[in-house]
Structures are given as structure tokens and as C-alpha cells.
Amino acid sequence: MDITVVELLVPAAPSTFAQAALFLLRVFMGICFIRHGWPKLRNLQTWAQMLKTPAWLCFLSAGSMWAGGIALIVGLLTPLASFAILVSMAYAMVLEIRSGFPFIAADPYLIPEGDYAGPMGVGEPPSWEKAAMYVVMCLVLICCGGGLLSLDTLLLEDLLRIWLGV
């Protein structure tokens, strides 16, 4: 089975219902990652120092979140935007695992009062669950595409077929 460039960049979803669900996932993730990436871009040095990571690497990560979020909302190059975000989230998982965080933290309501106070005060204990969920969501968009109302489907697929002569 040969996969074409068009099929890699604009995968087809199996049904209209599935495409609507992919649209919802794509827009939701896009909004989340614009909100995750922009503050990191604006406070790049602080974020880099906190992570003990080179600023250029933090810039690539935050930039992929912000620009990838914009691309996801409009559905432009959805698999590539998702892959860029996936790399950042996989790196976040590595950092959180290396810090000894559990996959799923104890429910904050089950922790005795006064036993947990994080860097921002009392709240949700750290875990790598959220980063892992974003990795899985990115994998779904990489494999299935952006769904309905994406520039990939509405514009890019036809342009790629013309350009590649498929």
C-alpha cells in the first residue's frame, strides 16, 4: 500500500460525524495551544530559566505551540502543526517524568490539608498526564486530519493534487 504526499498532509476521515469530531478537537486544541504558547513567548527568558533549557529551544517549543495553535484553528497543514505540538508535549513529558512526577497525580481532594503546596500555592499536584493526553490528541490529528471546515480539505488537497499531478 503506497501512501501519497496528499494522503499524508490531508488524511481522510471515515465519516461526516468523525470529521465533525475532528473539527471540534482541532479547534479546541488550537485555542489551548495559542493560550499555552503566547505567554511563554512573551516571557521566554523566565520560562527557559525555570526549565533549565536553552532559550532557543524554548522559543521553538513556544513558537510551535502558538503558531501550531493558529494553524489548527483554521485547519492548515493539520498533521504538520500537530507534529510540532506533539514534539513540545513529548519533551514536556520527558521533563516531568525525569522530575519524578507520577503519570496521574493523587486527586487533590484526597490529599490531607497542608500536605501539598506547589510552586503556585495549593492546587493540583504535578503529573505528566496532561502532556500525555496532548500527545495522544496530536497523534489522532496527525493520522486522521483536521476534519470538516479545514483549509486542508477545502483548499490544500486540490492544490496539492494539481501541483503533484495526482
PDB file of C-alpha atoms in Angstrom:
ATOM      1  CA  MET A   1       0.000   0.000   0.000  1.00  0.00           C
ATOM      2  CA  ASP A   2       1.572   3.251  -1.170  1.00  0.00           C
ATOM      3  CA  ILE A   3       0.753   6.473   0.682  1.00  0.00           C
ATOM      4  CA  THR A   4       0.970   9.698  -1.308  1.00  0.00           C
ATOM      5  CA  VAL A   5       2.093  13.104  -0.054  1.00  0.00           C
ATOM      6  CA  VAL A   6      -1.508  14.284  -0.383  1.00  0.00           C
ATOM      7  CA  GLU A   7      -2.726  11.449   1.878  1.00  0.00           C
ATOM      8  CA  LEU A   8      -0.035  12.304   4.445  1.00  0.00           C
ATOM      9  CA  LEU A   9      -0.883  16.011   4.535  1.00  0.00           C
ATOM     10  CA  VAL A  10      -4.656  15.662   4.113  1.00  0.00           C
ATOM     11  CA  PRO A  11      -5.790  12.314   5.566  1.00  0.00           C
ATOM     12  CA  ALA A  12      -9.448  11.486   5.011  1.00  0.00           C
ATOM     13  CA  ALA A  13     -11.745  10.904   7.994  1.00  0.00           C
ATOM     14  CA  PRO A  14     -14.139   7.948   7.670  1.00  0.00           C
ATOM     15  CA  SER A  15     -17.483   9.718   8.154  1.00  0.00           C
ATOM     16  CA  THR A  16     -19.078  13.135   8.472  1.00  0.00           C
ATOM     17  CA  PHE A  17     -19.636  12.534  12.192  1.00  0.00           C
ATOM     18  CA  ALA A  18     -15.945  11.644  12.653  1.00  0.00           C
ATOM     19  CA  GLN A  19     -14.942  14.744  10.665  1.00  0.00           C
ATOM     20  CA  ALA A  20     -17.120  16.932  12.902  1.00  0.00           C
ATOM     21  CA  ALA A  21     -15.435  15.410  15.969  1.00  0.00           C
ATOM     22  CA  LEU A  22     -12.000  16.098  14.439  1.00  0.00           C
ATOM     23  CA  PHE A  23     -13.070  19.690  13.759  1.00  0.00           C
ATOM     24  CA  LEU A  24     -14.050  20.079  17.418  1.00  0.00           C
ATOM     25  CA  LEU A  25     -10.777  18.532  18.598  1.00  0.00           C
ATOM     26  CA  ARG A  26      -8.736  20.690  16.212  1.00  0.00           C
ATOM     27  CA  VAL A  27     -10.348  23.984  17.250  1.00  0.00           C
ATOM     28  CA  PHE A  28     -10.243  23.121  20.965  1.00  0.00           C
ATOM     29  CA  MET A  29      -6.557  22.212  20.789  1.00  0.00           C
ATOM     30  CA  GLY A  30      -5.812  25.283  18.702  1.00  0.00           C
ATOM     31  CA  ILE A  31      -7.306  27.585  21.331  1.00  0.00           C
ATOM     32  CA  CYS A  32      -5.474  25.748  24.121  1.00  0.00           C
ATOM     33  CA  PHE A  33      -2.104  25.970  22.405  1.00  0.00           C
ATOM     34  CA  ILE A  34      -2.415  29.624  21.473  1.00  0.00           C
ATOM     35  CA  ARG A  35      -3.080  30.205  25.177  1.00  0.00           C
ATOM     36  CA  HIS A  36      -0.128  27.960  26.170  1.00  0.00           C
ATOM     37  CA  GLY A  37       2.343  29.352  23.647  1.00  0.00           C
ATOM     38  CA  TRP A  38       1.785  33.119  23.785  1.00  0.00           C
ATOM     39  CA  PRO A  39       2.685  33.675  27.477  1.00  0.00           C
ATOM     40  CA  LYS A  40       5.788  31.526  27.013  1.00  0.00           C
ATOM     41  CA  LEU A  41       6.870  33.608  24.005  1.00  0.00           C
ATOM     42  CA  ARG A  42       6.318  36.824  25.960  1.00  0.00           C
ATOM     43  CA  ASN A  43       8.287  35.552  28.979  1.00  0.00           C
ATOM     44  CA  LEU A  44      10.817  33.411  27.155  1.00  0.00           C
ATOM     45  CA  GLN A  45      13.861  34.020  29.376  1.00  0.00           C
ATOM     46  CA  THR A  46      11.928  33.363  32.586  1.00  0.00           C
ATOM     47  CA  TRP A  47      10.456  30.168  31.180  1.00  0.00           C
ATOM     48  CA  ALA A  48      13.849  28.986  29.881  1.00  0.00           C
ATOM     49  CA  GLN A  49      15.484  29.610  33.274  1.00  0.00           C
ATOM     50  CA  MET A  50      12.696  27.790  35.089  1.00  0.00           C
ATOM     51  CA  LEU A  51      13.072  24.751  32.810  1.00  0.00           C
ATOM     52  CA  LYS A  52      16.875  24.984  32.772  1.00  0.00           C
ATOM     53  CA  THR A  53      16.616  24.700  28.991  1.00  0.00           C
ATOM     54  CA  PRO A  54      18.314  26.853  26.326  1.00  0.00           C
ATOM     55  CA  ALA A  55      16.202  29.852  25.310  1.00  0.00           C
ATOM     56  CA  TRP A  56      16.360  28.921  21.607  1.00  0.00           C
ATOM     57  CA  LEU A  57      14.816  25.529  22.369  1.00  0.00           C
ATOM     58  CA  CYS A  58      12.104  27.165  24.485  1.00  0.00           C
ATOM     59  CA  PHE A  59      11.472  29.603  21.618  1.00  0.00           C
ATOM     60  CA  LEU A  60      10.973  26.693  19.195  1.00  0.00           C
ATOM     61  CA  SER A  61       8.646  24.989  21.644  1.00  0.00           C
ATOM     62  CA  ALA A  62       6.563  28.068  22.459  1.00  0.00           C
ATOM     63  CA  GLY A  63       6.533  29.119  18.806  1.00  0.00           C
ATOM     64  CA  SER A  64       5.302  25.693  17.728  1.00  0.00           C
ATOM     65  CA  MET A  65       2.538  25.874  20.336  1.00  0.00           C
ATOM     66  CA  TRP A  66       1.419  29.369  19.306  1.00  0.00           C
ATOM     67  CA  ALA A  67       1.757  29.036  15.529  1.00  0.00           C
ATOM     68  CA  GLY A  68       0.588  25.419  15.622  1.00  0.00           C
ATOM     69  CA  GLY A  69      -2.495  26.527  17.559  1.00  0.00           C
ATOM     70  CA  ILE A  70      -3.332  29.108  14.894  1.00  0.00           C
ATOM     71  CA  ALA A  71      -2.791  26.512  12.146  1.00  0.00           C
ATOM     72  CA  LEU A  72      -5.053  24.038  13.960  1.00  0.00           C
ATOM     73  CA  ILE A  73      -7.915  26.511  14.312  1.00  0.00           C
ATOM     74  CA  VAL A  74      -8.025  27.147  10.559  1.00  0.00           C
ATOM     75  CA  GLY A  75      -7.015  23.583   9.720  1.00  0.00           C
ATOM     76  CA  LEU A  76      -3.898  24.440   7.713  1.00  0.00           C
ATOM     77  CA  LEU A  77      -1.315  21.646   7.432  1.00  0.00           C
ATOM     78  CA  THR A  78      -3.001  19.957  10.378  1.00  0.00           C
ATOM     79  CA  PRO A  79      -0.680  16.912  10.534  1.00  0.00           C
ATOM     80  CA  LEU A  80       2.446  19.118  10.489  1.00  0.00           C
ATOM     81  CA  ALA A  81       1.087  21.559  13.077  1.00  0.00           C
ATOM     82  CA  SER A  82       0.059  18.619  15.258  1.00  0.00           C
ATOM     83  CA  PHE A  83       3.505  17.052  14.913  1.00  0.00           C
ATOM     84  CA  ALA A  84       5.217  20.297  16.004  1.00  0.00           C
ATOM     85  CA  ILE A  85       2.996  20.472  19.091  1.00  0.00           C
ATOM     86  CA  LEU A  86       3.499  16.748  19.751  1.00  0.00           C
ATOM     87  CA  VAL A  87       7.279  17.244  19.902  1.00  0.00           C
ATOM     88  CA  SER A  88       6.862  20.000  22.520  1.00  0.00           C
ATOM     89  CA  MET A  89       4.462  17.928  24.580  1.00  0.00           C
ATOM     90  CA  ALA A  90       6.677  14.837  24.357  1.00  0.00           C
ATOM     91  CA  TYR A  91       9.570  16.973  25.662  1.00  0.00           C
ATOM     92  CA  ALA A  92       7.314  18.203  28.486  1.00  0.00           C
ATOM     93  CA  MET A  93       6.536  14.573  29.320  1.00  0.00           C
ATOM     94  CA  VAL A  94      10.240  13.748  29.454  1.00  0.00           C
ATOM     95  CA  LEU A  95      10.926  16.683  31.790  1.00  0.00           C
ATOM     96  CA  GLU A  96       8.021  15.723  34.047  1.00  0.00           C
ATOM     97  CA  ILE A  97       8.997  12.041  34.148  1.00  0.00           C
ATOM     98  CA  ARG A  98      12.621  12.981  34.915  1.00  0.00           C
ATOM     99  CA  SER A  99      11.342  15.182  37.749  1.00  0.00           C
ATOM    100  CA  GLY A 100       9.706  12.112  39.254  1.00  0.00           C
ATOM    101  CA  PHE A 101       6.121  13.201  38.679  1.00  0.00           C
ATOM    102  CA  PRO A 102       3.606  10.351  38.557  1.00  0.00           C
ATOM    103  CA  PHE A 103       1.543   9.667  35.443  1.00  0.00           C
ATOM    104  CA  ILE A 104      -1.679  10.545  37.280  1.00  0.00           C
ATOM    105  CA  ALA A 105      -1.391  12.580  40.469  1.00  0.00           C
ATOM    106  CA  ALA A 106      -3.484  11.871  43.516  1.00  0.00           C
ATOM    107  CA  ASP A 107      -6.804  13.660  43.444  1.00  0.00           C
ATOM    108  CA  PRO A 108      -6.346  16.945  45.332  1.00  0.00           C
ATOM    109  CA  TYR A 109      -9.489  16.221  47.366  1.00  0.00           C
ATOM    110  CA  LEU A 110      -7.894  13.053  48.711  1.00  0.00           C
ATOM    111  CA  ILE A 111      -4.706  14.769  49.901  1.00  0.00           C
ATOM    112  CA  PRO A 112      -4.830  15.766  53.560  1.00  0.00           C
ATOM    113  CA  GLU A 113      -4.947  19.522  54.054  1.00  0.00           C
ATOM    114  CA  GLY A 114      -1.467  21.008  54.254  1.00  0.00           C
ATOM    115  CA  ASP A 115       0.258  18.018  52.587  1.00  0.00           C
ATOM    116  CA  TYR A 116       0.602  19.615  49.161  1.00  0.00           C
ATOM    117  CA  ALA A 117       1.611  23.102  48.183  1.00  0.00           C
ATOM    118  CA  GLY A 118       3.126  23.528  44.731  1.00  0.00           C
ATOM    119  CA  PRO A 119       5.128  26.375  43.247  1.00  0.00           C
ATOM    120  CA  MET A 120       1.927  28.411  42.798  1.00  0.00           C
ATOM    121  CA  GLY A 121       0.401  27.501  46.149  1.00  0.00           C
ATOM    122  CA  VAL A 122      -2.094  24.804  46.968  1.00  0.00           C
ATOM    123  CA  GLY A 123      -3.586  23.194  43.891  1.00  0.00           C
ATOM    124  CA  GLU A 124      -3.429  20.221  41.583  1.00  0.00           C
ATOM    125  CA  PRO A 125      -0.341  18.079  42.247  1.00  0.00           C
ATOM    126  CA  PRO A 126       2.001  17.778  39.249  1.00  0.00           C
ATOM    127  CA  SER A 127       1.821  14.820  36.862  1.00  0.00           C
ATOM    128  CA  TRP A 128       2.603  14.102  33.234  1.00  0.00           C
ATOM    129  CA  GLU A 129      -0.980  13.108  32.448  1.00  0.00           C
ATOM    130  CA  LYS A 130      -1.917  16.356  30.655  1.00  0.00           C
ATOM    131  CA  ALA A 131       1.151  16.322  28.402  1.00  0.00           C
ATOM    132  CA  ALA A 132       0.450  12.673  27.547  1.00  0.00           C
ATOM    133  CA  MET A 133      -3.173  13.483  26.668  1.00  0.00           C
ATOM    134  CA  TYR A 134      -1.990  16.238  24.306  1.00  0.00           C
ATOM    135  CA  VAL A 135       0.455  13.795  22.668  1.00  0.00           C
ATOM    136  CA  VAL A 136      -2.401  11.350  22.046  1.00  0.00           C
ATOM    137  CA  MET A 137      -4.673  14.118  20.697  1.00  0.00           C
ATOM    138  CA  CYS A 138      -1.891  15.230  18.335  1.00  0.00           C
ATOM    139  CA  LEU A 139      -1.465  11.646  17.122  1.00  0.00           C
ATOM    140  CA  VAL A 140      -5.189  11.492  16.309  1.00  0.00           C
ATOM    141  CA  LEU A 141      -4.965  14.696  14.239  1.00  0.00           C
ATOM    142  CA  ILE A 142      -1.770  13.533  12.514  1.00  0.00           C
ATOM    143  CA  CYS A 143      -3.403  10.256  11.480  1.00  0.00           C
ATOM    144  CA  CYS A 144      -6.939  11.498  10.729  1.00  0.00           C
ATOM    145  CA  GLY A 145      -6.500  15.096   9.587  1.00  0.00           C
ATOM    146  CA  GLY A 146      -8.442  18.173  10.559  1.00  0.00           C
ATOM    147  CA  GLY A 147     -11.928  17.107   9.553  1.00  0.00           C
ATOM    148  CA  LEU A 148     -14.669  19.410   8.331  1.00  0.00           C
ATOM    149  CA  LEU A 149     -14.098  23.070   7.550  1.00  0.00           C
ATOM    150  CA  SER A 150     -10.334  22.810   7.423  1.00  0.00           C
ATOM    151  CA  LEU A 151      -8.222  24.653   4.877  1.00  0.00           C
ATOM    152  CA  ASP A 152      -6.537  21.305   4.287  1.00  0.00           C
ATOM    153  CA  THR A 153      -9.782  19.809   2.999  1.00  0.00           C
ATOM    154  CA  LEU A 154     -11.299  22.932   1.432  1.00  0.00           C
ATOM    155  CA  LEU A 155      -8.205  24.203  -0.384  1.00  0.00           C
ATOM    156  CA  LEU A 156      -4.945  22.373   0.170  1.00  0.00           C
ATOM    157  CA  GLU A 157      -5.994  18.927  -1.048  1.00  0.00           C
ATOM    158  CA  ASP A 158      -6.949  20.208  -4.510  1.00  0.00           C
ATOM    159  CA  LEU A 159      -3.863  22.410  -4.759  1.00  0.00           C
ATOM    160  CA  LEU A 160      -1.572  19.508  -3.818  1.00  0.00           C
ATOM    161  CA  ARG A 161      -3.221  17.216  -6.358  1.00  0.00           C
ATOM    162  CA  ILE A 162      -2.756  19.830  -9.104  1.00  0.00           C
ATOM    163  CA  TRP A 163       0.806  20.644  -8.060  1.00  0.00           C
ATOM    164  CA  LEU A 164       1.847  16.992  -7.749  1.00  0.00           C
ATOM    165  CA  GLY A 165      -0.137  15.879 -10.802  1.00  0.00           C
ATOM    166  CA  VAL A 166      -2.048  13.226  -8.866  1.00  0.00           C
TER     167      VAL A 166
END
